[in-house]
């Protein structure tokens, strides 16, 4: 076989491989969720308010993954207020599921840094003081927050945690909390 | 099915890629810095390479026929280098860095975007390879500078880090069993095993119930020039049913890519000695990257230890994982963190109260370390 023929065969095989790879890539679903916008009657006088349907993921005793639950949030005028309501839902938890957050933890404030697509979350002191310890517990809390937020609000690409208004080195001596976290959707089981 | 299609495509791509890809473009440059000389080999894409670190020269062999974009480089003003030459030898391309006297690679790492292979070279008192046998017996010339500390050598020192301590109890079980006490017991047992069976030097970040910060733990290992860092912990989860052992090495995916890119740019700028790093955040990132060049060995160490834990403990294998551990990021050596069992699980907490179980954990970690030492020493020889 001449060199030219070999080259032609190689090009044909490569083109086929590229085509197959492209087909496989196109089949891959984008990760994330587009919250559904809903209109709800909020009083007997016929007042209507906008709600969005969000998908929250919680931990369970029977699975190492976070499992989905749907909730609705009334859409406020200020976007950051929507994030705050969303985090309140996470902290409130869901019966039958585990909320990997120590008791007494509350959100003090939050800021969205649009240029960096980063959400800053400032929790109160019990987050560190009452944290039960353990690498798994730290990772469960971090990715419970980060995955839920980034999954429902695609404009947020990363989350940074503060405790009592300050940067904290770790939650309980393991994971570096000074850097922002990107989502790791491998924690989610979307069933 | 999907996997086999992917594997098929990958195989085909591998087979045809060499036929289709243009030849690899290679450029290189060298700069003197205070105490060392940096040589950077830049490719227009990533490339496989083999390095031969000889007393009078450094040879970098690249697979395939490279297109050298920089002609042979003469560097008369360099404190260390004489010239850099490049040639294609059959199906291989060889880039040779010729030293003025003798030198050694102190550090070697890879940077991305563009793909760069970086060597930091320091003066060395090694005898030239071609020296006659008689000369080799004579004492070498006194080194102009301290011998290169970071040059890989067979493992002599291991740092054991029992997690938590003092006021920091770590996780606490239902029976009030404290993580800090378990980690110290395992650490002491492991130290005895290593010392008695290998004679290697073992240092501990703590050998009593004292509080040691994470930064200090890493500093102890770095300052003592340990060549392996093993942090011992027991785990806890919000899920009380969680159980088993897992071994972690540091995750760089969790690092902010923007910050990493910034750090890499700054790393490039270091080729210009005039530019200093001003930004504290950036300094922290670069410091955190201490672990970057050891990540492959850290992964190997984690794998060896986890395999032994699976075999000896008979608990659930949760596998080797990655996470951005603060203590591991600051260590400049292969480093792992072991979560031996779950203190939050009633059954495993009971096991952790048993001294024989702790002995088995220490033995499993020791076996993993031994296998890693064998592997590591064989590659640095």
Coordinates of C-alpha atoms in Angstrom, one line a residue:
Chain A
X1 CA 0.0 0.0 0.0
X2 CA 1.4 3.4 -1.0
X3 CA 2.0 6.1 1.6
X4 CA -0.7 8.2 0.0
X5 CA -3.3 5.4 0.4
X6 CA -2.3 4.9 4.0
X7 CA -2.7 8.6 4.7
X8 CA -6.2 8.6 3.1
X9 CA -7.3 5.6 5.2
X10 CA -6.0 7.3 8.3
X11 CA -7.9 10.5 7.4
X12 CA -11.1 8.6 6.8
X13 CA -10.8 6.7 10.2
X14 CA -10.0 10.0 12.0
X15 CA -13.0 11.7 10.4
X16 CA -15.2 8.9 11.5
X17 CA -13.9 9.0 15.0
X18 CA -14.4 12.8 15.2
X19 CA -18.0 12.4 14.0
X20 CA -18.7 9.7 16.6
X21 CA -17.1 11.8 19.3
X22 CA -19.2 14.8 18.3
X23 CA -22.4 12.7 18.4
X24 CA -21.5 11.4 21.9
X25 CA -20.8 15.0 23.1
X26 CA -24.1 16.3 21.7
X27 CA -26.0 13.6 23.6
X28 CA -24.5 14.8 26.9
X29 CA -27.1 16.9 28.8
X30 CA -26.0 20.2 30.2
X31 CA -25.7 20.2 34.0
X32 CA -27.9 22.6 35.8
X33 CA -31.5 23.6 36.2
X34 CA -33.6 26.4 34.7
X35 CA -36.0 27.3 37.5
X36 CA -39.5 27.3 36.1
X37 CA -41.3 30.7 36.4
X38 CA -44.8 30.4 37.7
X39 CA -47.7 32.9 38.3
X40 CA -49.5 32.3 41.6
X41 CA -52.6 34.0 43.0
X42 CA -51.5 35.4 46.3
X43 CA -54.7 37.0 47.7
X44 CA -58.5 36.7 47.2
X45 CA -58.5 40.1 45.4
X46 CA -56.9 38.4 42.4
X47 CA -53.3 39.6 43.2
X48 CA -50.7 37.7 41.2
X49 CA -47.1 37.1 42.1
X50 CA -44.2 35.5 40.3
X51 CA -42.8 32.3 41.8
X52 CA -40.0 30.1 40.6
X53 CA -39.8 26.4 41.1
X54 CA -36.4 25.3 42.3
X55 CA -34.9 21.9 42.8
X56 CA -33.1 21.3 46.1
X57 CA -30.9 18.3 46.8
X58 CA -30.7 16.8 50.3
X59 CA -28.6 14.1 51.9
X60 CA -30.2 10.8 53.0
X61 CA -29.2 8.0 55.3
X62 CA -29.7 5.5 52.5
X63 CA -27.6 7.2 49.8
X64 CA -24.2 8.9 49.6
X65 CA -25.7 11.2 47.0
X66 CA -27.8 14.4 47.4
X67 CA -31.5 13.7 46.3
X68 CA -33.9 16.2 44.7
X69 CA -36.9 17.9 46.3
X70 CA -39.0 20.7 44.6
X71 CA -39.9 24.0 46.2
X72 CA -41.4 27.3 45.1
X73 CA -40.0 30.7 46.0
X74 CA -41.8 34.0 45.5
X75 CA -39.6 36.1 43.3
X76 CA -38.5 39.3 45.0
X77 CA -37.3 42.4 43.1
X78 CA -33.7 42.1 44.2
X79 CA -31.9 39.1 42.9
X80 CA -29.8 38.7 46.1
X81 CA -33.0 38.5 48.1
X82 CA -33.9 35.5 45.9
X83 CA -30.6 33.8 46.8
X84 CA -31.3 34.5 50.5
X85 CA -34.7 32.9 50.3
X86 CA -33.2 29.9 48.5
X87 CA -30.6 29.4 51.2
X88 CA -33.2 29.7 53.9
X89 CA -35.0 26.8 52.2
X90 CA -31.7 24.8 52.3
X91 CA -31.2 25.6 56.0
X92 CA -34.8 24.7 56.8
X93 CA -34.2 21.2 55.4
X94 CA -36.8 18.6 54.4
X95 CA -38.4 15.9 56.5
X96 CA -37.1 12.5 55.6
X97 CA -33.8 13.9 54.5
X98 CA -30.6 15.0 56.2
X99 CA -29.5 18.6 56.1
X100 CA -25.8 18.6 56.5
X101 CA -25.7 21.8 58.5
X102 CA -25.1 22.1 62.3
X103 CA -28.0 23.2 64.5
X104 CA -28.2 27.0 65.1
X105 CA -26.5 28.0 61.8
X106 CA -28.0 31.1 60.1
X107 CA -27.0 33.1 57.2
X108 CA -25.8 36.6 58.3
X109 CA -25.4 38.1 54.9
X110 CA -24.6 37.4 51.3
X111 CA -23.1 39.3 48.3
X112 CA -23.1 38.4 44.7
X113 CA -19.9 39.5 42.9
X114 CA -21.1 39.7 39.3
X115 CA -17.7 40.2 37.7
X116 CA -16.3 37.1 39.3
X117 CA -19.7 35.2 39.2
X118 CA -19.1 34.4 42.8
X119 CA -21.5 34.3 45.7
X120 CA -20.1 35.2 49.1
X121 CA -22.0 33.6 52.0
X122 CA -21.4 34.8 55.5
X123 CA -22.7 32.4 58.2
X124 CA -22.9 32.9 62.0
X125 CA -20.3 31.5 64.4
X126 CA -22.1 28.1 65.1
X127 CA -21.1 26.9 61.7
X128 CA -17.5 26.4 63.0
X129 CA -18.2 26.2 66.7
X130 CA -20.9 23.5 66.4
X131 CA -19.4 21.7 63.5
X132 CA -19.3 17.9 64.3
X133 CA -15.9 17.4 62.7
X134 CA -14.7 14.9 60.0
X135 CA -13.7 15.3 56.4
X136 CA -16.9 13.8 55.1
X137 CA -19.0 16.1 57.2
X138 CA -17.1 19.1 55.9
X139 CA -17.4 18.0 52.3
X140 CA -21.1 17.2 52.8
X141 CA -21.8 20.8 54.0
X142 CA -19.7 22.5 51.3
X143 CA -21.1 20.6 48.3
X144 CA -24.7 20.7 49.7
X145 CA -24.4 24.5 49.6
X146 CA -22.3 24.9 46.5
X147 CA -24.0 22.3 44.3
X148 CA -27.5 23.4 45.2
X149 CA -26.8 27.1 44.5
X150 CA -24.8 26.6 41.3
X151 CA -27.3 24.0 40.0
X152 CA -30.3 26.4 40.4
X153 CA -28.6 29.7 39.5
X154 CA -26.4 29.3 36.5
X155 CA -25.0 32.8 36.8
X156 CA -23.2 31.7 40.0
X157 CA -20.1 29.7 39.2
X158 CA -18.5 29.6 42.6
X159 CA -19.2 30.1 46.2
X160 CA -17.0 31.4 49.0
X161 CA -17.8 30.9 52.7
X162 CA -17.2 33.4 55.5
X163 CA -17.9 32.8 59.2
X164 CA -18.9 35.7 61.5
X165 CA -17.9 38.1 58.7
X166 CA -14.3 36.8 58.5
X167 CA -12.4 34.3 56.3
X168 CA -11.9 31.0 58.1
X169 CA -9.1 28.6 57.4
X170 CA -11.3 25.5 57.7
X171 CA -14.6 24.3 59.1
X172 CA -13.1 21.7 61.4
X173 CA -9.5 21.3 60.5
X174 CA -9.5 19.7 57.0
X175 CA -10.8 21.5 53.9
X176 CA -9.3 24.8 52.9
X177 CA -12.1 27.3 53.3
X178 CA -10.1 30.4 52.2
X179 CA -10.6 29.7 48.5
X180 CA -13.9 29.7 46.7
X181 CA -15.5 26.4 45.7
X182 CA -16.7 25.3 42.3
X183 CA -19.6 22.9 42.1
X184 CA -19.0 19.2 41.9
X185 CA -22.2 17.8 40.5
X186 CA -21.0 14.2 41.0
X187 CA -22.6 14.6 44.5
X188 CA -26.1 15.0 42.9
X189 CA -28.3 12.1 42.0
X190 CA -31.1 13.5 39.8
X191 CA -33.9 10.9 40.1
Chain B
X1 CA -21.5 0.0 25.4
X2 CA -20.8 3.7 25.6
X3 CA -17.5 3.0 27.3
X4 CA -16.4 0.6 24.6
X5 CA -17.3 3.1 21.8
X6 CA -15.3 5.8 23.7
X7 CA -12.4 3.3 24.1
X8 CA -12.6 2.5 20.4
X9 CA -12.5 6.1 19.4
X10 CA -9.6 6.8 21.7
X11 CA -7.6 3.8 20.3
X12 CA -8.3 5.0 16.7
X13 CA -7.3 8.5 17.5
X14 CA -4.1 7.3 19.1
X15 CA -3.2 5.2 16.1
X16 CA -3.9 7.9 13.5
X17 CA -2.8 11.0 15.5
X18 CA 0.9 10.6 14.7
X19 CA 0.1 10.4 11.0
X20 CA -2.0 13.5 11.1
X21 CA -0.4 15.9 13.6
X22 CA 2.2 18.4 12.4
X23 CA 5.7 18.0 13.9
X24 CA 6.1 19.3 17.4
X25 CA 7.3 22.9 17.6
X26 CA 9.9 23.4 20.3
X27 CA 11.4 26.6 21.6
X28 CA 13.7 27.1 24.6
X29 CA 15.2 29.8 26.8
X30 CA 17.4 30.1 29.8
X31 CA 17.6 32.7 32.6
X32 CA 20.0 33.2 35.6
X33 CA 18.3 33.8 38.9
X34 CA 19.9 34.2 42.3
X35 CA 21.2 30.8 43.2
X36 CA 19.8 28.9 40.3
X37 CA 19.4 28.9 36.5
X38 CA 16.0 28.2 34.9
X39 CA 15.7 26.5 31.6
X40 CA 12.3 26.5 29.9
X41 CA 11.4 24.2 27.0
X42 CA 8.2 25.3 25.4
X43 CA 6.1 23.1 23.0
X44 CA 3.3 24.2 20.8
X45 CA 1.4 21.3 22.4
X46 CA 2.1 18.9 25.2
X47 CA 4.7 16.3 24.6
X48 CA 6.1 13.1 26.2
X49 CA 9.7 13.3 27.4
X50 CA 12.5 11.5 29.2
X51 CA 15.1 13.3 31.3
X52 CA 18.7 12.2 31.9
X53 CA 20.3 14.3 34.7
X54 CA 24.1 13.9 34.2
X55 CA 26.8 15.8 36.0
X56 CA 28.0 17.7 33.0
X57 CA 24.8 18.0 31.1
X58 CA 21.0 17.5 31.1
X59 CA 19.5 15.6 28.3
X60 CA 15.8 15.8 27.5
X61 CA 14.6 13.3 24.9
X62 CA 11.3 14.0 23.1
X63 CA 9.4 11.3 21.3
X64 CA 9.1 12.0 17.6
X65 CA 10.8 14.5 15.3
X66 CA 10.6 18.0 16.8
X67 CA 10.8 21.2 14.9
X68 CA 13.3 23.3 17.0
X69 CA 12.3 26.9 16.6
X70 CA 15.2 28.2 18.7
X71 CA 18.7 27.5 17.2
X72 CA 21.4 26.2 19.4
X73 CA 21.8 28.7 22.2
X74 CA 25.2 29.9 23.5
X75 CA 24.9 31.5 27.0
X76 CA 28.4 32.8 27.9
X77 CA 27.0 35.2 30.5
X78 CA 25.3 32.4 32.4
X79 CA 26.6 31.4 35.8
X80 CA 25.9 27.8 35.1
X81 CA 25.2 27.1 31.4
X82 CA 27.6 26.9 28.5
X83 CA 25.2 26.2 25.7
X84 CA 22.0 24.4 24.7
X85 CA 22.0 22.2 21.7
X86 CA 19.3 20.4 19.9
X87 CA 19.3 17.6 17.3
X88 CA 17.0 15.0 15.8
X89 CA 18.3 11.4 16.3
X90 CA 16.3 9.0 14.2
X91 CA 12.7 9.1 15.6
X92 CA 13.8 11.0 18.7
X93 CA 14.7 14.6 19.3
X94 CA 17.3 15.4 21.9
X95 CA 17.8 18.7 23.6
X96 CA 21.0 18.9 25.6
X97 CA 21.9 21.6 28.2
X98 CA 25.7 21.7 28.6
X99 CA 26.9 23.0 32.0
X100 CA 30.1 25.1 32.6
X101 CA 31.1 22.8 35.5
X102 CA 28.9 20.3 37.1
X103 CA 25.2 20.9 38.0
X104 CA 22.1 19.2 39.0
X105 CA 18.3 19.6 38.6
X106 CA 17.0 21.1 41.8
X107 CA 13.4 21.2 40.6
X108 CA 11.5 20.2 37.5
X109 CA 7.9 20.9 36.8
X110 CA 5.4 21.4 34.0
X111 CA 3.3 24.5 33.2
X112 CA 0.3 24.6 30.9
X113 CA -1.0 27.0 28.4
X114 CA 1.4 27.0 26.7
X115 CA 2.9 23.6 27.6
X116 CA 6.3 24.2 29.2
X117 CA 8.8 22.0 30.8
X118 CA 10.8 23.9 33.4
X119 CA 14.1 22.9 35.0
X120 CA 15.8 24.8 37.8
X121 CA 19.5 24.0 37.9
X122 CA 22.0 24.5 40.7
X123 CA 25.7 24.1 40.9
X124 CA 26.7 20.7 42.2
X125 CA 29.9 19.0 43.4
X126 CA 29.2 15.8 41.5
X127 CA 32.1 14.2 39.8
X128 CA 31.9 14.5 36.0
X129 CA 30.6 11.3 34.4
X130 CA 33.6 10.9 32.1
X131 CA 36.2 11.4 34.8
X132 CA 38.8 8.7 35.0
X133 CA 38.4 6.2 37.8
X134 CA 41.4 7.5 39.7
X135 CA 39.9 11.0 39.8
X136 CA 36.7 9.6 41.1
X137 CA 38.4 8.3 44.2
X138 CA 39.8 11.8 45.0
X139 CA 37.6 14.0 47.1
X140 CA 35.6 16.4 44.9
X141 CA 35.9 20.1 44.9
X142 CA 34.2 21.9 47.8
X143 CA 30.7 22.9 46.7
X144 CA 30.3 26.6 45.9
X145 CA 26.8 26.5 47.4
X146 CA 24.9 24.1 49.7
X147 CA 24.1 20.8 47.9
X148 CA 20.7 20.9 46.1
X149 CA 18.2 20.0 48.8
X150 CA 15.2 19.3 46.7
X151 CA 16.9 16.9 44.3
X152 CA 14.9 13.7 44.5
X153 CA 16.8 11.0 46.5
X154 CA 15.8 7.7 48.1
X155 CA 13.5 8.2 51.0
X156 CA 15.2 8.8 54.4
X157 CA 12.7 10.8 56.4
X158 CA 9.0 10.3 56.8
X159 CA 6.6 12.7 58.6
X160 CA 3.6 11.3 60.4
X161 CA 0.9 13.8 61.3
X162 CA -1.6 12.6 63.9
X163 CA -4.7 14.8 63.2
X164 CA -6.1 17.4 65.7
X165 CA -4.9 17.5 69.3
X166 CA -5.1 19.7 72.5
X167 CA -8.2 21.9 72.4
X168 CA -9.0 20.6 69.0
X169 CA -10.7 17.3 69.8
X170 CA -11.5 16.5 66.2
X171 CA -14.7 14.4 65.7
X172 CA -16.3 12.9 68.8
X173 CA -18.2 9.6 68.8
X174 CA -21.4 8.8 70.7
X175 CA -19.4 7.2 73.5
X176 CA -17.3 10.4 73.7
X177 CA -14.4 8.8 72.0
X178 CA -12.2 11.6 70.6
X179 CA -10.5 11.6 67.2
X180 CA -7.4 13.3 68.5
X181 CA -6.6 10.4 70.9
X182 CA -7.1 7.7 68.2
X183 CA -4.9 9.5 65.6
X184 CA -2.1 9.9 68.2
X185 CA -2.3 6.2 69.1
X186 CA -2.2 5.1 65.4
X187 CA 0.6 7.6 64.7
X188 CA 2.8 6.3 67.5
X189 CA 2.3 2.7 66.5
X190 CA 3.1 3.6 62.9
X191 CA 6.3 5.4 63.9
X192 CA 7.5 2.3 65.9
X193 CA 6.7 0.0 62.9
X194 CA 8.6 2.2 60.4
X195 CA 11.6 2.7 62.7
X196 CA 11.9 -0.9 63.8
X197 CA 11.4 -2.4 60.3
X198 CA 13.2 0.1 58.0
X199 CA 15.5 2.2 60.2
X200 CA 14.2 5.3 58.4
X201 CA 14.0 8.6 60.3
X202 CA 10.4 9.3 61.4
X203 CA 9.3 12.7 62.6
X204 CA 6.0 13.5 64.2
X205 CA 4.1 16.7 64.0
X206 CA 2.9 16.0 67.5
X207 CA 3.8 13.1 69.9
X208 CA 1.5 14.2 72.8
X209 CA -1.9 15.8 73.3
X210 CA -0.9 19.2 72.0
X211 CA -2.5 21.6 69.6
X212 CA -0.5 22.2 66.4
X213 CA -1.8 24.5 63.6
X214 CA -2.1 23.1 60.1
X215 CA 0.5 25.5 58.8
X216 CA 2.9 24.5 61.5
X217 CA 2.4 20.8 60.7
X218 CA 3.3 21.4 57.1
X219 CA 6.3 23.6 58.1
X220 CA 7.6 20.8 60.4
X221 CA 7.6 18.4 57.5
X222 CA 9.1 20.9 55.0
X223 CA 11.8 22.2 57.4
X224 CA 12.8 18.6 58.4
X225 CA 13.1 17.8 54.7
X226 CA 10.7 14.9 55.0
X227 CA 10.1 13.1 51.7
X228 CA 6.7 11.8 52.6
X229 CA 3.8 13.2 54.7
X230 CA 1.1 11.0 56.1
X231 CA -1.7 12.6 58.0
X232 CA -3.9 10.3 60.1
X233 CA -7.5 11.0 60.8
X234 CA -10.8 9.3 61.6
X235 CA -13.9 10.4 59.8
X236 CA -17.3 11.7 60.7
X237 CA -20.4 12.3 58.6
X238 CA -23.9 13.7 58.9
X239 CA -25.0 10.3 57.7
X240 CA -24.7 8.0 60.7
X241 CA -24.7 5.0 58.4
X242 CA -21.5 6.1 56.6
X243 CA -18.6 3.7 57.2
X244 CA -15.3 2.5 55.7
X245 CA -11.9 3.9 55.0
X246 CA -10.6 6.3 52.4
X247 CA -7.4 8.0 51.5
X248 CA -7.1 11.5 50.1
X249 CA -4.5 13.4 48.2
X250 CA -4.9 17.1 47.4
X251 CA -7.2 18.2 44.8
X252 CA -6.2 21.0 42.4
X253 CA -9.5 21.0 40.5
X254 CA -11.0 22.8 43.5
X255 CA -8.6 25.6 43.1
X256 CA -10.0 28.7 41.4
X257 CA -8.8 28.5 37.7
X258 CA -8.5 32.2 37.5
X259 CA -6.2 32.3 40.4
X260 CA -4.3 29.3 39.1
X261 CA -3.9 31.0 35.7
X262 CA -2.7 34.2 37.5
X263 CA -0.2 32.1 39.4
X264 CA 1.1 30.5 36.3
X265 CA 1.5 33.8 34.6
X266 CA 3.4 35.0 37.6
X267 CA 5.5 31.9 37.4
X268 CA 6.4 32.9 33.8
X269 CA 7.2 36.4 34.9
X270 CA 9.7 34.9 37.4
X271 CA 11.9 34.3 34.4
X272 CA 12.4 38.0 34.6
X273 CA 14.2 38.4 38.0
X274 CA 13.2 42.1 38.1
X275 CA 9.6 41.3 38.7
X276 CA 8.6 40.5 42.3
X277 CA 5.4 39.0 43.5
X278 CA 3.6 41.7 45.4
X279 CA 0.2 40.3 46.0
X280 CA -0.4 38.4 49.2
X281 CA -3.2 36.3 47.8
X282 CA -0.9 35.3 44.9
X283 CA 1.9 34.4 47.3
X284 CA -0.5 32.1 49.1
X285 CA -1.6 30.5 45.8
X286 CA 2.0 29.9 44.8
X287 CA 2.8 28.5 48.3
X288 CA -0.2 26.2 48.0
X289 CA 1.2 25.0 44.7
X290 CA 4.1 23.5 46.7
X291 CA 2.2 20.2 46.4
X292 CA 1.5 20.5 42.7
X293 CA 4.7 19.0 41.5
X294 CA 4.3 16.0 43.9
X295 CA 0.7 15.2 43.0
X296 CA 1.5 12.1 40.9
X297 CA 3.5 10.6 43.7
X298 CA 0.9 11.6 46.3
X299 CA -1.7 9.8 44.2
X300 CA 0.5 6.7 44.1
X301 CA 1.1 6.8 47.8
X302 CA -2.7 7.1 48.5
X303 CA -3.4 4.1 46.2
X304 CA -0.8 1.9 47.9
X305 CA -2.1 2.8 51.4
X306 CA -5.8 2.4 50.5
X307 CA -5.2 -1.0 48.9
X308 CA -3.6 -2.2 52.2
X309 CA -6.4 -0.7 54.3
X310 CA -8.9 -2.6 52.2
X311 CA -7.0 -5.8 52.7
X312 CA -6.2 -5.6 56.4
X313 CA -9.3 -3.9 57.8
X314 CA -12.1 -5.7 56.0
X315 CA -14.1 -2.5 56.2
X316 CA -15.9 -0.8 53.3
X317 CA -13.5 0.5 50.7
X318 CA -14.4 4.1 50.0
X319 CA -11.4 4.5 47.7
X320 CA -8.8 7.1 46.9
X321 CA -10.3 10.6 46.6
X322 CA -9.2 14.2 46.1
X323 CA -10.1 17.3 48.2
X324 CA -8.4 20.6 48.9
X325 CA -7.0 19.8 52.3
X326 CA -5.3 22.8 53.8
X327 CA -2.5 20.8 55.5
X328 CA -1.6 18.8 52.3
X329 CA -1.5 21.9 50.1
X330 CA 1.4 23.3 52.0
X331 CA 3.6 20.3 52.0
X332 CA 6.4 20.1 49.4
X333 CA 6.5 16.3 49.2
X334 CA 4.2 13.4 48.4
X335 CA 1.4 13.8 50.9
X336 CA -1.8 12.0 51.8
X337 CA -4.5 12.1 54.4
X338 CA -6.0 8.9 55.7
X339 CA -9.5 8.6 57.1
X340 CA -9.2 5.2 58.7
X341 CA -12.8 4.6 59.8
X342 CA -16.0 6.6 60.9
X343 CA -16.2 7.6 64.5
X344 CA -19.7 8.7 63.7
X345 CA -20.8 5.2 62.9
X346 CA -21.6 3.2 66.1
X347 CA -20.1 -0.1 64.8
X348 CA -16.8 1.5 63.7
X349 CA -16.6 3.6 66.8
X350 CA -16.6 0.4 68.8
X351 CA -13.8 -1.0 66.6
X352 CA -11.8 2.2 67.1
X353 CA -11.8 1.5 70.9
X354 CA -10.0 -1.7 70.3
X355 CA -6.2 -1.5 70.4
X356 CA -5.8 -4.5 68.1
X357 CA -7.9 -2.7 65.4
X358 CA -5.6 0.4 65.7
X359 CA -2.6 -1.9 65.3
X360 CA -4.1 -3.3 62.1
X361 CA -4.6 0.3 60.8
X362 CA -1.0 1.2 61.6
X363 CA 0.2 -2.0 59.9
X364 CA -1.9 -1.4 56.8
X365 CA -0.5 2.1 56.5
X366 CA 3.0 0.8 57.1
X367 CA 2.6 -1.8 54.3
X368 CA 1.4 0.9 51.9
X369 CA 4.3 3.2 52.8
X370 CA 6.7 0.3 52.3
X371 CA 5.4 -0.4 48.8
X372 CA 5.6 3.3 48.0
X373 CA 9.2 3.5 49.2
X374 CA 10.1 0.7 46.9
X375 CA 8.4 2.4 44.0
X376 CA 9.8 5.8 44.7
X377 CA 13.3 4.8 45.3
X378 CA 13.3 2.8 42.1
X379 CA 12.4 5.9 40.1
X380 CA 14.8 8.4 41.7
X381 CA 17.9 6.1 41.5

